[in-house]
mmCIF file of N, CA, C and O in Angstrom:
data_model
loop_
_atom_site.group_PDB
_atom_site.id
_atom_site.type_symbol
_atom_site.label_atom_id
_atom_site.label_comp_id
_atom_site.label_asym_id
_atom_site.label_seq_id
_atom_site.Cartn_x
_atom_site.Cartn_y
_atom_site.Cartn_z
ATOM 1 N N UNK A 1 118.497 101.684 87.559
ATOM 2 C CA UNK A 1 117.724 102.197 86.442
ATOM 3 C C UNK A 1 116.734 101.136 85.995
ATOM 4 O O UNK A 1 117.066 99.975 85.881
ATOM 5 N N UNK A 2 115.500 101.546 85.710
ATOM 6 C CA UNK A 2 114.450 100.618 85.341
ATOM 7 C C UNK A 2 114.662 100.097 83.928
ATOM 8 O O UNK A 2 114.916 100.846 83.010
ATOM 9 N N UNK A 3 114.558 98.796 83.763
ATOM 10 C CA UNK A 3 114.700 98.182 82.454
ATOM 11 C C UNK A 3 113.353 97.914 81.812
ATOM 12 O O UNK A 3 112.306 98.207 82.375
ATOM 13 N N UNK A 4 113.406 97.286 80.649
ATOM 14 C CA UNK A 4 112.186 97.001 79.899
ATOM 15 C C UNK A 4 111.336 95.954 80.612
ATOM 16 O O UNK A 4 110.125 96.056 80.639
ATOM 17 N N UNK A 5 111.991 94.942 81.202
ATOM 18 C CA UNK A 5 111.252 93.869 81.859
ATOM 19 C C UNK A 5 111.464 93.822 83.368
ATOM 20 O O UNK A 5 110.828 93.047 84.056
ATOM 21 N N UNK A 6 112.359 94.631 83.904
ATOM 22 C CA UNK A 6 112.627 94.610 85.333
ATOM 23 C C UNK A 6 112.092 95.873 85.988
ATOM 24 O O UNK A 6 111.825 96.868 85.314
ATOM 25 N N UNK A 7 111.957 95.818 87.303
ATOM 26 C CA UNK A 7 111.415 96.970 88.034
ATOM 27 C C UNK A 7 112.286 97.261 89.250
ATOM 28 O O UNK A 7 112.883 96.359 89.823
ATOM 29 N N UNK A 8 112.357 98.526 89.643
ATOM 30 C CA UNK A 8 113.068 98.943 90.845
ATOM 31 C C UNK A 8 112.129 98.846 92.042
ATOM 32 O O UNK A 8 110.930 99.082 91.924
ATOM 33 N N UNK A 9 112.692 98.518 93.201
ATOM 34 C CA UNK A 9 111.933 98.469 94.451
ATOM 35 C C UNK A 9 112.724 99.233 95.497
ATOM 36 O O UNK A 9 113.943 99.088 95.585
ATOM 37 N N UNK A 10 112.026 100.060 96.297
ATOM 38 C CA UNK A 10 112.686 100.800 97.366
ATOM 39 C C UNK A 10 111.700 101.078 98.486
ATOM 40 O O UNK A 10 110.492 100.999 98.301
ATOM 41 N N UNK A 11 112.235 101.362 99.667
ATOM 42 C CA UNK A 11 111.414 101.710 100.821
ATOM 43 C C UNK A 11 111.500 103.199 101.086
ATOM 44 O O UNK A 11 112.522 103.833 100.820
ATOM 45 N N UNK A 12 110.410 103.742 101.609
ATOM 46 C CA UNK A 12 110.350 105.152 101.969
ATOM 47 C C UNK A 12 109.366 105.315 103.117
ATOM 48 O O UNK A 12 108.506 104.446 103.339
ATOM 49 N N UNK A 13 109.478 106.402 103.825
ATOM 50 C CA UNK A 13 108.507 106.698 104.866
ATOM 51 C C UNK A 13 107.228 107.221 104.239
ATOM 52 O O UNK A 13 107.206 107.649 103.081
ATOM 53 N N UNK A 14 106.145 107.163 104.999
ATOM 54 C CA UNK A 14 104.876 107.710 104.496
ATOM 55 C C UNK A 14 104.028 108.185 105.665
ATOM 56 O O UNK A 14 104.200 107.760 106.800
ATOM 57 N N UNK A 15 103.132 109.085 105.367
ATOM 58 C CA UNK A 15 102.178 109.597 106.347
ATOM 59 C C UNK A 15 100.796 109.100 105.937
ATOM 60 O O UNK A 15 100.400 109.227 104.784
ATOM 61 N N UNK A 16 100.084 108.541 106.901
ATOM 62 C CA UNK A 16 98.742 108.013 106.652
ATOM 63 C C UNK A 16 97.743 108.861 107.411
ATOM 64 O O UNK A 16 97.935 109.149 108.595
ATOM 65 N N UNK A 17 96.685 109.260 106.733
ATOM 66 C CA UNK A 17 95.607 110.024 107.358
ATOM 67 C C UNK A 17 94.298 109.304 107.074
ATOM 68 O O UNK A 17 93.973 109.036 105.918
ATOM 69 N N UNK A 18 93.576 108.975 108.136
ATOM 70 C CA UNK A 18 92.295 108.270 108.008
ATOM 71 C C UNK A 18 91.253 109.050 108.792
ATOM 72 O O UNK A 18 91.497 109.455 109.932
ATOM 73 N N UNK A 19 90.097 109.249 108.171
ATOM 74 C CA UNK A 19 88.993 109.940 108.853
ATOM 75 C C UNK A 19 87.689 109.238 108.526
ATOM 76 O O UNK A 19 87.440 108.853 107.385
ATOM 77 N N UNK A 20 86.860 109.074 109.557
ATOM 78 C CA UNK A 20 85.529 108.512 109.396
ATOM 79 C C UNK A 20 84.572 109.379 110.206
ATOM 80 O O UNK A 20 84.537 109.301 111.432
ATOM 81 N N UNK A 21 83.863 110.260 109.503
ATOM 82 C CA UNK A 21 82.942 111.184 110.173
ATOM 83 C C UNK A 21 81.730 111.397 109.267
ATOM 84 O O UNK A 21 81.706 110.921 108.140
ATOM 85 N N UNK A 22 80.728 112.147 109.755
ATOM 86 C CA UNK A 22 79.570 112.414 108.896
ATOM 87 C C UNK A 22 79.951 113.188 107.625
ATOM 88 O O UNK A 22 79.301 113.057 106.596
ATOM 89 N N UNK A 23 81.028 113.969 107.687
ATOM 90 C CA UNK A 23 81.421 114.786 106.543
ATOM 91 C C UNK A 23 82.491 114.146 105.666
ATOM 92 O O UNK A 23 82.596 114.468 104.485
ATOM 93 N N UNK A 24 83.318 113.267 106.240
ATOM 94 C CA UNK A 24 84.438 112.687 105.495
ATOM 95 C C UNK A 24 84.600 111.211 105.813
ATOM 96 O O UNK A 24 84.452 110.790 106.956
ATOM 97 N N UNK A 25 84.925 110.453 104.773
ATOM 98 C CA UNK A 25 85.275 109.044 104.927
ATOM 99 C C UNK A 25 86.400 108.782 103.944
ATOM 100 O O UNK A 25 86.166 108.630 102.751
ATOM 101 N N UNK A 26 87.634 108.813 104.424
ATOM 102 C CA UNK A 26 88.772 108.670 103.521
ATOM 103 C C UNK A 26 89.999 108.105 104.231
ATOM 104 O O UNK A 26 90.084 108.137 105.452
ATOM 105 N N UNK A 27 90.907 107.584 103.412
ATOM 106 C CA UNK A 27 92.223 107.145 103.872
ATOM 107 C C UNK A 27 93.215 107.592 102.803
ATOM 108 O O UNK A 27 93.062 107.260 101.625
ATOM 109 N N UNK A 28 94.206 108.368 103.200
ATOM 110 C CA UNK A 28 95.205 108.882 102.273
ATOM 111 C C UNK A 28 96.591 108.464 102.718
ATOM 112 O O UNK A 28 96.886 108.451 103.911
ATOM 113 N N UNK A 29 97.437 108.134 101.756
ATOM 114 C CA UNK A 29 98.847 107.830 102.014
ATOM 115 C C UNK A 29 99.666 108.821 101.202
ATOM 116 O O UNK A 29 99.494 108.939 99.986
ATOM 117 N N UNK A 30 100.555 109.546 101.896
ATOM 118 C CA UNK A 30 101.446 110.485 101.222
ATOM 119 C C UNK A 30 102.879 110.025 101.471
ATOM 120 O O UNK A 30 103.324 109.946 102.619
ATOM 121 N N UNK A 31 103.576 109.695 100.398
ATOM 122 C CA UNK A 31 104.946 109.222 100.518
ATOM 123 C C UNK A 31 105.877 110.379 100.836
ATOM 124 O O UNK A 31 105.711 111.479 100.313
ATOM 125 N N UNK A 32 106.852 110.133 101.710
ATOM 126 C CA UNK A 32 107.840 111.158 102.059
ATOM 127 C C UNK A 32 108.585 111.606 100.807
ATOM 128 O O UNK A 32 108.898 110.792 99.932
ATOM 129 N N UNK A 33 108.844 112.901 100.709
ATOM 130 C CA UNK A 33 109.566 113.438 99.555
ATOM 131 C C UNK A 33 108.703 113.560 98.317
ATOM 132 O O UNK A 33 109.216 113.766 97.222
ATOM 133 N N UNK A 34 107.374 113.416 98.473
ATOM 134 C CA UNK A 34 106.450 113.502 97.331
ATOM 135 C C UNK A 34 106.881 112.607 96.178
ATOM 136 O O UNK A 34 106.916 113.017 95.019
ATOM 137 N N UNK A 35 107.213 111.363 96.482
ATOM 138 C CA UNK A 35 107.609 110.385 95.465
ATOM 139 C C UNK A 35 106.437 110.194 94.505
ATOM 140 O O UNK A 35 105.330 109.881 94.933
ATOM 141 N N UNK A 36 106.645 110.390 93.204
ATOM 142 C CA UNK A 36 105.548 110.201 92.250
ATOM 143 C C UNK A 36 105.249 108.717 92.033
ATOM 144 O O UNK A 36 106.141 107.886 92.074
ATOM 145 N N UNK A 37 103.973 108.401 91.833
ATOM 146 C CA UNK A 37 103.532 107.044 91.525
ATOM 147 C C UNK A 37 102.968 107.066 90.111
ATOM 148 O O UNK A 37 102.139 107.902 89.766
ATOM 149 N N UNK A 38 103.432 106.132 89.289
ATOM 150 C CA UNK A 38 103.050 106.070 87.875
ATOM 151 C C UNK A 38 102.176 104.846 87.620
ATOM 152 O O UNK A 38 102.096 103.942 88.456
ATOM 153 N N UNK A 39 101.503 104.786 86.461
ATOM 154 C CA UNK A 39 100.662 103.627 86.132
ATOM 155 C C UNK A 39 101.451 102.321 86.252
ATOM 156 O O UNK A 39 102.569 102.212 85.763
ATOM 157 N N UNK A 40 100.852 101.344 86.948
ATOM 158 C CA UNK A 40 101.468 100.036 87.108
ATOM 159 C C UNK A 40 102.323 99.899 88.352
ATOM 160 O O UNK A 40 102.633 98.787 88.769
ATOM 161 N N UNK A 41 102.731 101.016 88.972
ATOM 162 C CA UNK A 41 103.521 100.946 90.198
ATOM 163 C C UNK A 41 102.642 100.400 91.327
ATOM 164 O O UNK A 41 101.420 100.553 91.304
ATOM 165 N N UNK A 42 103.276 99.790 92.328
ATOM 166 C CA UNK A 42 102.516 99.337 93.494
ATOM 167 C C UNK A 42 103.176 99.867 94.761
ATOM 168 O O UNK A 42 104.389 100.052 94.815
ATOM 169 N N UNK A 43 102.338 100.117 95.773
ATOM 170 C CA UNK A 43 102.804 100.626 97.061
ATOM 171 C C UNK A 43 102.214 99.728 98.140
ATOM 172 O O UNK A 43 101.005 99.510 98.180
ATOM 173 N N UNK A 44 103.085 99.202 99.007
ATOM 174 C CA UNK A 44 102.631 98.394 100.138
ATOM 175 C C UNK A 44 103.046 99.097 101.418
ATOM 176 O O UNK A 44 104.230 99.322 101.652
ATOM 177 N N UNK A 45 102.052 99.457 102.239
ATOM 178 C CA UNK A 45 102.306 100.121 103.513
ATOM 179 C C UNK A 45 102.464 99.037 104.577
ATOM 180 O O UNK A 45 101.641 98.125 104.672
ATOM 181 N N UNK A 46 103.522 99.129 105.386
ATOM 182 C CA UNK A 46 103.814 98.117 106.399
ATOM 183 C C UNK A 46 103.235 98.516 107.750
ATOM 184 O O UNK A 46 103.141 99.694 108.065
ATOM 185 N N UNK A 47 102.879 97.525 108.548
ATOM 186 C CA UNK A 47 102.382 97.770 109.892
ATOM 187 C C UNK A 47 101.078 97.052 110.149
ATOM 188 O O UNK A 47 100.506 96.414 109.254
ATOM 189 N N UNK A 48 100.623 97.153 111.371
ATOM 190 C CA UNK A 48 99.379 96.512 111.791
ATOM 191 C C UNK A 48 98.169 97.220 111.173
ATOM 192 O O UNK A 48 98.222 98.428 110.920
ATOM 193 N N UNK A 49 97.075 96.492 110.935
ATOM 194 C CA UNK A 49 95.843 97.129 110.448
ATOM 195 C C UNK A 49 95.355 98.178 111.449
ATOM 196 O O UNK A 49 95.598 98.060 112.653
ATOM 197 N N UNK A 50 94.660 99.178 110.936
ATOM 198 C CA UNK A 50 94.191 100.282 111.771
ATOM 199 C C UNK A 50 92.665 100.300 111.763
ATOM 200 O O UNK A 50 92.047 100.181 110.705
ATOM 201 N N UNK A 51 92.080 100.442 112.937
ATOM 202 C CA UNK A 51 90.628 100.580 113.062
ATOM 203 C C UNK A 51 90.338 102.012 113.502
ATOM 204 O O UNK A 51 90.941 102.497 114.469
ATOM 205 N N UNK A 52 89.445 102.676 112.798
ATOM 206 C CA UNK A 52 89.072 104.052 113.126
ATOM 207 C C UNK A 52 87.583 104.068 113.449
ATOM 208 O O UNK A 52 86.759 103.669 112.629
ATOM 209 N N UNK A 53 87.255 104.513 114.642
ATOM 210 C CA UNK A 53 85.851 104.592 115.059
ATOM 211 C C UNK A 53 85.169 105.765 114.375
ATOM 212 O O UNK A 53 85.820 106.723 113.958
ATOM 213 N N UNK A 54 83.839 105.704 114.306
ATOM 214 C CA UNK A 54 83.074 106.787 113.710
ATOM 215 C C UNK A 54 83.319 108.076 114.482
ATOM 216 O O UNK A 54 83.334 108.098 115.707
ATOM 217 N N UNK A 55 83.554 109.156 113.741
ATOM 218 C CA UNK A 55 83.820 110.456 114.336
ATOM 219 C C UNK A 55 85.284 110.685 114.659
ATOM 220 O O UNK A 55 85.652 111.707 115.216
ATOM 221 N N UNK A 56 86.134 109.733 114.280
ATOM 222 C CA UNK A 56 87.548 109.813 114.616
ATOM 223 C C UNK A 56 88.394 110.147 113.381
ATOM 224 O O UNK A 56 88.059 109.780 112.260
ATOM 225 N N UNK A 57 89.507 110.838 113.624
ATOM 226 C CA UNK A 57 90.483 111.156 112.585
ATOM 227 C C UNK A 57 91.862 110.855 113.157
ATOM 228 O O UNK A 57 92.189 111.318 114.249
ATOM 229 N N UNK A 58 92.667 110.048 112.431
ATOM 230 C CA UNK A 58 94.003 109.696 112.909
ATOM 231 C C UNK A 58 95.038 109.954 111.821
ATOM 232 O O UNK A 58 94.734 109.876 110.630
ATOM 233 N N UNK A 59 96.263 110.276 112.253
ATOM 234 C CA UNK A 59 97.405 110.464 111.360
ATOM 235 C C UNK A 59 98.610 109.808 112.007
ATOM 236 O O UNK A 59 98.800 109.927 113.221
ATOM 237 N N UNK A 60 99.414 109.122 111.220
ATOM 238 C CA UNK A 60 100.602 108.483 111.764
ATOM 239 C C UNK A 60 101.599 108.190 110.650
ATOM 240 O O UNK A 60 101.272 108.243 109.467
ATOM 241 N N UNK A 61 102.830 107.881 111.058
ATOM 242 C CA UNK A 61 103.916 107.574 110.132
ATOM 243 C C UNK A 61 104.089 106.065 110.027
ATOM 244 O O UNK A 61 103.934 105.345 111.015
ATOM 245 N N UNK A 62 104.403 105.599 108.842
ATOM 246 C CA UNK A 62 104.707 104.186 108.584
ATOM 247 C C UNK A 62 105.795 104.121 107.522
ATOM 248 O O UNK A 62 106.216 105.127 106.966
ATOM 249 N N UNK A 63 106.229 102.908 107.217
ATOM 250 C CA UNK A 63 107.167 102.656 106.133
ATOM 251 C C UNK A 63 106.406 101.989 104.993
ATOM 252 O O UNK A 63 105.511 101.173 105.237
ATOM 253 N N UNK A 64 106.741 102.341 103.765
ATOM 254 C CA UNK A 64 106.096 101.754 102.592
ATOM 255 C C UNK A 64 107.155 101.247 101.625
ATOM 256 O O UNK A 64 108.245 101.810 101.533
ATOM 257 N N UNK A 65 106.832 100.179 100.917
ATOM 258 C CA UNK A 65 107.682 99.661 99.853
ATOM 259 C C UNK A 65 107.037 100.031 98.526
ATOM 260 O O UNK A 65 105.859 99.736 98.301
ATOM 261 N N UNK A 66 107.789 100.687 97.661
ATOM 262 C CA UNK A 66 107.314 101.087 96.338
ATOM 263 C C UNK A 66 107.993 100.185 95.317
ATOM 264 O O UNK A 66 109.219 100.044 95.328
ATOM 265 N N UNK A 67 107.193 99.555 94.464
ATOM 266 C CA UNK A 67 107.754 98.755 93.380
ATOM 267 C C UNK A 67 107.357 99.417 92.066
ATOM 268 O O UNK A 67 106.178 99.528 91.741
ATOM 269 N N UNK A 68 108.366 99.877 91.361
ATOM 270 C CA UNK A 68 108.133 100.513 90.067
ATOM 271 C C UNK A 68 107.770 99.459 89.031
ATOM 272 O O UNK A 68 108.353 98.372 89.003
ATOM 273 N N UNK A 69 106.836 99.787 88.190
ATOM 274 C CA UNK A 69 106.458 98.889 87.105
ATOM 275 C C UNK A 69 107.551 98.893 86.044
ATOM 276 O O UNK A 69 108.202 99.918 85.820
ATOM 277 N N UNK A 70 107.721 97.762 85.391
ATOM 278 C CA UNK A 70 108.641 97.709 84.252
ATOM 279 C C UNK A 70 108.024 98.522 83.116
ATOM 280 O O UNK A 70 106.832 98.842 83.129
ATOM 281 N N UNK A 71 108.813 98.842 82.123
ATOM 282 C CA UNK A 71 108.305 99.609 80.980
ATOM 283 C C UNK A 71 107.166 98.857 80.292
ATOM 284 O O UNK A 71 106.166 99.459 79.880
ATOM 285 N N UNK A 72 107.285 97.537 80.203
ATOM 286 C CA UNK A 72 106.236 96.733 79.568
ATOM 287 C C UNK A 72 104.943 96.779 80.384
ATOM 288 O O UNK A 72 103.857 96.992 79.830
ATOM 289 N N UNK A 73 105.043 96.609 81.701
ATOM 290 C CA UNK A 73 103.844 96.650 82.548
ATOM 291 C C UNK A 73 103.221 98.044 82.538
ATOM 292 O O UNK A 73 102.001 98.180 82.521
ATOM 293 N N UNK A 74 104.042 99.075 82.556
ATOM 294 C CA UNK A 74 103.523 100.445 82.529
ATOM 295 C C UNK A 74 102.724 100.689 81.243
ATOM 296 O O UNK A 74 101.631 101.237 81.272
ATOM 297 N N UNK A 75 103.269 100.251 80.104
ATOM 298 C CA UNK A 75 102.578 100.420 78.818
ATOM 299 C C UNK A 75 101.274 99.631 78.811
ATOM 300 O O UNK A 75 100.237 100.133 78.355
ATOM 301 N N UNK A 76 101.302 98.392 79.323
ATOM 302 C CA UNK A 76 100.096 97.560 79.368
ATOM 303 C C UNK A 76 99.034 98.198 80.268
ATOM 304 O O UNK A 76 97.859 98.220 79.933
ATOM 305 N N UNK A 77 99.439 98.731 81.412
ATOM 306 C CA UNK A 77 98.503 99.362 82.342
ATOM 307 C C UNK A 77 97.834 100.568 81.691
ATOM 308 O O UNK A 77 96.623 100.754 81.810
ATOM 309 N N UNK A 78 98.609 101.378 80.994
ATOM 310 C CA UNK A 78 98.033 102.545 80.304
ATOM 311 C C UNK A 78 97.047 102.115 79.225
ATOM 312 O O UNK A 78 95.947 102.658 79.119
ATOM 313 N N UNK A 79 97.437 101.118 78.420
ATOM 314 C CA UNK A 79 96.579 100.649 77.323
ATOM 315 C C UNK A 79 95.286 100.049 77.868
ATOM 316 O O UNK A 79 94.190 100.412 77.422
ATOM 317 N N UNK A 80 95.407 99.137 78.834
ATOM 318 C CA UNK A 80 94.206 98.492 79.367
ATOM 319 C C UNK A 80 93.327 99.488 80.113
ATOM 320 O O UNK A 80 92.101 99.352 80.129
ATOM 321 N N UNK A 81 93.926 100.509 80.719
ATOM 322 C CA UNK A 81 93.152 101.533 81.411
ATOM 323 C C UNK A 81 92.223 102.290 80.472
ATOM 324 O O UNK A 81 91.099 102.638 80.840
ATOM 325 N N UNK A 82 92.672 102.525 79.243
ATOM 326 C CA UNK A 82 91.823 103.220 78.270
ATOM 327 C C UNK A 82 90.597 102.383 77.925
ATOM 328 O O UNK A 82 89.492 102.906 77.798
ATOM 329 N N UNK A 83 90.771 101.059 77.787
ATOM 330 C CA UNK A 83 89.633 100.194 77.468
ATOM 331 C C UNK A 83 88.681 100.074 78.653
ATOM 332 O O UNK A 83 87.468 100.058 78.474
ATOM 333 N N UNK A 84 89.227 100.002 79.860
ATOM 334 C CA UNK A 84 88.368 99.927 81.039
ATOM 335 C C UNK A 84 87.582 101.219 81.226
ATOM 336 O O UNK A 84 86.432 101.197 81.627
ATOM 337 N N UNK A 85 88.199 102.355 80.920
ATOM 338 C CA UNK A 85 87.501 103.626 81.012
ATOM 339 C C UNK A 85 86.368 103.681 79.994
ATOM 340 O O UNK A 85 85.278 104.190 80.282
ATOM 341 N N UNK A 86 86.605 103.140 78.808
ATOM 342 C CA UNK A 86 85.577 103.133 77.765
ATOM 343 C C UNK A 86 84.350 102.350 78.221
ATOM 344 O O UNK A 86 83.227 102.684 77.844
ATOM 345 N N UNK A 87 84.535 101.310 79.037
ATOM 346 C CA UNK A 87 83.402 100.544 79.538
ATOM 347 C C UNK A 87 82.479 101.414 80.383
ATOM 348 O O UNK A 87 81.269 101.189 80.423
ATOM 349 N N UNK A 88 83.026 102.414 81.044
ATOM 350 C CA UNK A 88 82.199 103.304 81.855
ATOM 351 C C UNK A 88 81.269 104.150 80.993
ATOM 352 O O UNK A 88 80.234 104.616 81.463
ATOM 353 N N UNK A 89 81.647 104.365 79.738
ATOM 354 C CA UNK A 89 80.826 105.171 78.845
ATOM 355 C C UNK A 89 79.633 104.397 78.308
ATOM 356 O O UNK A 89 78.707 104.978 77.774
ATOM 357 N N UNK A 90 79.652 103.082 78.411
ATOM 358 C CA UNK A 90 78.570 102.259 77.875
ATOM 359 C C UNK A 90 77.403 102.262 78.848
ATOM 360 O O UNK A 90 77.196 101.344 79.618
ATOM 361 N N UNK A 91 76.633 103.327 78.786
ATOM 362 C CA UNK A 91 75.494 103.509 79.675
ATOM 363 C C UNK A 91 74.224 103.407 78.847
ATOM 364 O O UNK A 91 74.120 103.992 77.772
ATOM 365 N N UNK A 92 73.264 102.666 79.348
ATOM 366 C CA UNK A 92 72.005 102.505 78.632
ATOM 367 C C UNK A 92 70.880 103.133 79.450
ATOM 368 O O UNK A 92 70.819 102.956 80.666
ATOM 369 N N UNK A 93 69.994 103.827 78.762
ATOM 370 C CA UNK A 93 68.828 104.381 79.422
ATOM 371 C C UNK A 93 67.569 103.622 79.032
ATOM 372 O O UNK A 93 66.473 104.121 79.133
ATOM 373 N N UNK A 94 67.750 102.398 78.586
ATOM 374 C CA UNK A 94 66.656 101.539 78.210
ATOM 375 C C UNK A 94 65.907 101.125 79.473
ATOM 376 O O UNK A 94 66.522 100.616 80.416
ATOM 377 N N UNK A 95 64.586 101.334 79.539
ATOM 378 C CA UNK A 95 63.856 101.008 80.764
ATOM 379 C C UNK A 95 63.724 99.499 81.001
ATOM 380 O O UNK A 95 63.242 99.082 82.032
ATOM 381 N N UNK A 96 64.157 98.701 80.055
ATOM 382 C CA UNK A 96 64.043 97.234 80.224
ATOM 383 C C UNK A 96 62.718 96.743 79.692
ATOM 384 O O UNK A 96 61.980 97.431 79.002
ATOM 385 N N UNK A 97 62.412 95.494 80.050
ATOM 386 C CA UNK A 97 61.145 94.892 79.589
ATOM 387 C C UNK A 97 59.963 95.443 80.373
ATOM 388 O O UNK A 97 60.074 95.715 81.559
ATOM 389 N N UNK A 98 58.879 95.565 79.697
ATOM 390 C CA UNK A 98 57.643 96.008 80.362
ATOM 391 C C UNK A 98 56.705 94.896 80.564
ATOM 392 O O UNK A 98 56.605 93.958 79.933
#
């Protein structure tokens, strides 16, 4: 059980899908069993780096380590995320100096 200052860590399988084409450029990791990921959690996928050539799409299985954030880190991540999001709203349409 996750404590206030400690975090749980576990391994799970995952499916990786990578595509690099004129229509799509993405890499997705889906954890086996649809394990939910919450703010502050980290996921490390194990294995060799993958190179995908242009026009190629690959899918494969790997193992991932999930580290749950402690309650304190989760709260901090949520709080700081709100301030970082607010920075995106600070947009200026000032043309600058002439």
